[in-house]
Amino acid sequence: MINAFIWGLLATSSLILGGIIAIRFALSNRTIGIIMGFGAGTLISAISYELIFEAVKLARGTGFPAAGLFVGAATFFFSDKLIGNFGADNRLKVGASKSSSLVIPMVLAIILDGVPESIVIGLGIFEGGKVSLAILVAVFISNLPEAIAGSSGMKEGGWSRKKIVLLWVFISLFCALATVAGFALFSGASKEWLSFIQAFAGGAILMMLANSMIPEAYEHGGKLAGVFTVLGFFVSVCVVVYENL
């Protein structure tokens, strides 16, 4: 369990790093959009090869992977919509001012983005005894633009530097605990249910990418965002190939 917590914290520590970068440096919206595109590409690859493909291999010939994919997507969609009604629908909006009064819905929204990824890291440790490098890299890279975009909006909303960093530390620790949950709670699950959980996470992350990250990447990064999405996908595939050599 300690290993799961450490790996989970390592993956989500990029949230803290992204917050510090946004505080210390004034990155252009275009740069943030390009980083978002790269992060989206790494996640698309990780979802395809490390989650959905592995889920199908685990429960070949059953409907568990398909059910998990759609249930995960629907769960994220409706949860995101509900949280958005409280004012946190612009957490990934580059340059959008974020009022301190919205801290609770914002935290819930960011946790909603991070928990499926963290659970998968813990689940991977349980299944193979080691963390998937491709998932770890994808989560680490994709968290950076989210934290940079969010922190930039917090600065515009008058948040103090200390408050911004403490928020990301809290979220990182919470997501690390979700990694422990992924490791501990599903230790007795059958292969079919493990495949469901993997596909569930894949569907949730894919919905987040389609509704938030990719549109923001294109809006601010322009056509270069597409180039860097492809590069991110390529880098993540190279990591998968390296892992399986």
PDB file of C-alpha atoms in Angstrom, residues 108-198:
ATOM      1  CA  LEU A 108     -14.416  18.415  -6.567  1.00  0.00           C
ATOM      2  CA  ALA A 109     -14.133  18.961 -10.317  1.00  0.00           C
ATOM      3  CA  ILE A 110     -10.352  18.537 -10.399  1.00  0.00           C
ATOM      4  CA  ILE A 111     -10.575  15.437  -8.207  1.00  0.00           C
ATOM      5  CA  LEU A 112     -13.180  14.074 -10.629  1.00  0.00           C
ATOM      6  CA  ASP A 113     -10.566  14.419 -13.383  1.00  0.00           C
ATOM      7  CA  GLY A 114      -7.776  12.799 -11.365  1.00  0.00           C
ATOM      8  CA  VAL A 115      -9.379   9.934  -9.445  1.00  0.00           C
ATOM      9  CA  PRO A 116      -9.932   7.520 -12.398  1.00  0.00           C
ATOM     10  CA  GLU A 117      -6.271   7.887 -13.423  1.00  0.00           C
ATOM     11  CA  SER A 118      -5.078   7.328  -9.848  1.00  0.00           C
ATOM     12  CA  ILE A 119      -7.228   4.231  -9.339  1.00  0.00           C
ATOM     13  CA  VAL A 120      -5.784   2.711 -12.530  1.00  0.00           C
ATOM     14  CA  ILE A 121      -2.227   3.226 -11.243  1.00  0.00           C
ATOM     15  CA  GLY A 122      -3.094   1.336  -8.049  1.00  0.00           C
ATOM     16  CA  LEU A 123      -4.907  -1.354 -10.000  1.00  0.00           C
ATOM     17  CA  GLY A 124      -1.843  -1.829 -12.220  1.00  0.00           C
ATOM     18  CA  ILE A 125       0.391  -2.352  -9.184  1.00  0.00           C
ATOM     19  CA  PHE A 126      -2.025  -4.995  -7.871  1.00  0.00           C
ATOM     20  CA  GLU A 127      -2.205  -6.849 -11.190  1.00  0.00           C
ATOM     21  CA  GLY A 128       1.453  -6.909 -12.182  1.00  0.00           C
ATOM     22  CA  GLY A 129       3.305  -5.939  -9.039  1.00  0.00           C
ATOM     23  CA  LYS A 130       4.635  -2.805 -10.738  1.00  0.00           C
ATOM     24  CA  VAL A 131       3.259   0.462 -12.004  1.00  0.00           C
ATOM     25  CA  SER A 132       2.635   0.946 -15.721  1.00  0.00           C
ATOM     26  CA  LEU A 133       5.262   3.411 -16.920  1.00  0.00           C
ATOM     27  CA  ALA A 134       3.024   4.507 -19.809  1.00  0.00           C
ATOM     28  CA  ILE A 135       0.148   5.368 -17.454  1.00  0.00           C
ATOM     29  CA  LEU A 136       2.506   7.094 -15.026  1.00  0.00           C
ATOM     30  CA  VAL A 137       4.053   9.256 -17.770  1.00  0.00           C
ATOM     31  CA  ALA A 138       0.661  10.060 -19.319  1.00  0.00           C
ATOM     32  CA  VAL A 139      -0.892  11.114 -15.997  1.00  0.00           C
ATOM     33  CA  PHE A 140       2.154  13.163 -14.995  1.00  0.00           C
ATOM     34  CA  ILE A 141       2.308  15.057 -18.305  1.00  0.00           C
ATOM     35  CA  SER A 142      -1.450  15.597 -18.639  1.00  0.00           C
ATOM     36  CA  ASN A 143      -1.702  17.017 -15.108  1.00  0.00           C
ATOM     37  CA  LEU A 144       0.762  19.817 -15.884  1.00  0.00           C
ATOM     38  CA  PRO A 145      -1.439  21.896 -18.226  1.00  0.00           C
ATOM     39  CA  GLU A 146      -4.479  21.370 -15.990  1.00  0.00           C
ATOM     40  CA  ALA A 147      -2.598  22.793 -13.015  1.00  0.00           C
ATOM     41  CA  ILE A 148      -1.053  25.613 -15.075  1.00  0.00           C
ATOM     42  CA  ALA A 149      -4.411  26.637 -16.548  1.00  0.00           C
ATOM     43  CA  GLY A 150      -6.168  26.387 -13.188  1.00  0.00           C
ATOM     44  CA  SER A 151      -3.453  28.301 -11.320  1.00  0.00           C
ATOM     45  CA  SER A 152      -3.391  31.069 -13.938  1.00  0.00           C
ATOM     46  CA  GLY A 153      -7.125  31.580 -13.358  1.00  0.00           C
ATOM     47  CA  MET A 154      -6.621  31.524  -9.589  1.00  0.00           C
ATOM     48  CA  LYS A 155      -3.995  34.271  -9.895  1.00  0.00           C
ATOM     49  CA  GLU A 156      -6.445  36.323 -11.956  1.00  0.00           C
ATOM     50  CA  GLY A 157      -9.059  35.752  -9.246  1.00  0.00           C
ATOM     51  CA  GLY A 158      -6.745  37.140  -6.541  1.00  0.00           C
ATOM     52  CA  TRP A 159      -5.673  33.881  -4.901  1.00  0.00           C
ATOM     53  CA  SER A 160      -2.458  34.037  -2.858  1.00  0.00           C
ATOM     54  CA  ARG A 161       0.529  31.922  -3.933  1.00  0.00           C
ATOM     55  CA  LYS A 162       0.388  29.944  -0.695  1.00  0.00           C
ATOM     56  CA  LYS A 163      -3.291  29.144  -1.159  1.00  0.00           C
ATOM     57  CA  ILE A 164      -2.734  27.964  -4.747  1.00  0.00           C
ATOM     58  CA  VAL A 165       0.130  25.631  -3.808  1.00  0.00           C
ATOM     59  CA  LEU A 166      -1.705  24.249  -0.765  1.00  0.00           C
ATOM     60  CA  LEU A 167      -4.738  23.476  -2.932  1.00  0.00           C
ATOM     61  CA  TRP A 168      -2.632  21.429  -5.362  1.00  0.00           C
ATOM     62  CA  VAL A 169      -0.865  19.659  -2.476  1.00  0.00           C
ATOM     63  CA  PHE A 170      -4.257  18.668  -1.029  1.00  0.00           C
ATOM     64  CA  ILE A 171      -5.527  17.393  -4.399  1.00  0.00           C
ATOM     65  CA  SER A 172      -2.285  15.459  -5.034  1.00  0.00           C
ATOM     66  CA  LEU A 173      -2.532  13.756  -1.646  1.00  0.00           C
ATOM     67  CA  PHE A 174      -6.208  12.918  -2.195  1.00  0.00           C
ATOM     68  CA  CYS A 175      -5.479  11.377  -5.610  1.00  0.00           C
ATOM     69  CA  ALA A 176      -2.560   9.431  -4.115  1.00  0.00           C
ATOM     70  CA  LEU A 177      -5.032   7.968  -1.617  1.00  0.00           C
ATOM     71  CA  ALA A 178      -7.248   7.028  -4.583  1.00  0.00           C
ATOM     72  CA  THR A 179      -4.262   5.052  -5.900  1.00  0.00           C
ATOM     73  CA  VAL A 180      -4.157   3.161  -2.603  1.00  0.00           C
ATOM     74  CA  ALA A 181      -7.898   2.541  -2.958  1.00  0.00           C
ATOM     75  CA  GLY A 182      -7.392   1.132  -6.446  1.00  0.00           C
ATOM     76  CA  PHE A 183      -4.751  -1.209  -5.037  1.00  0.00           C
ATOM     77  CA  ALA A 184      -6.663  -2.293  -1.918  1.00  0.00           C
ATOM     78  CA  LEU A 185     -10.352  -2.321  -2.778  1.00  0.00           C
ATOM     79  CA  PHE A 186     -10.209  -4.465  -5.896  1.00  0.00           C
ATOM     80  CA  SER A 187      -7.732  -7.108  -4.724  1.00  0.00           C
ATOM     81  CA  GLY A 188     -10.464  -9.754  -4.655  1.00  0.00           C
ATOM     82  CA  ALA A 189     -12.131  -8.777  -7.924  1.00  0.00           C
ATOM     83  CA  SER A 190     -12.492 -11.292 -10.752  1.00  0.00           C
ATOM     84  CA  LYS A 191     -10.869 -10.754 -14.143  1.00  0.00           C
ATOM     85  CA  GLU A 192     -14.197  -9.652 -15.562  1.00  0.00           C
ATOM     86  CA  TRP A 193     -14.675  -6.954 -12.933  1.00  0.00           C
ATOM     87  CA  LEU A 194     -11.046  -5.850 -13.222  1.00  0.00           C
ATOM     88  CA  SER A 195     -11.634  -5.352 -16.944  1.00  0.00           C
ATOM     89  CA  PHE A 196     -14.807  -3.394 -16.148  1.00  0.00           C
ATOM     90  CA  ILE A 197     -12.895  -1.079 -13.787  1.00  0.00           C
ATOM     91  CA  GLN A 198     -10.102  -0.496 -16.324  1.00  0.00           C
TER      92      GLN A 198
END
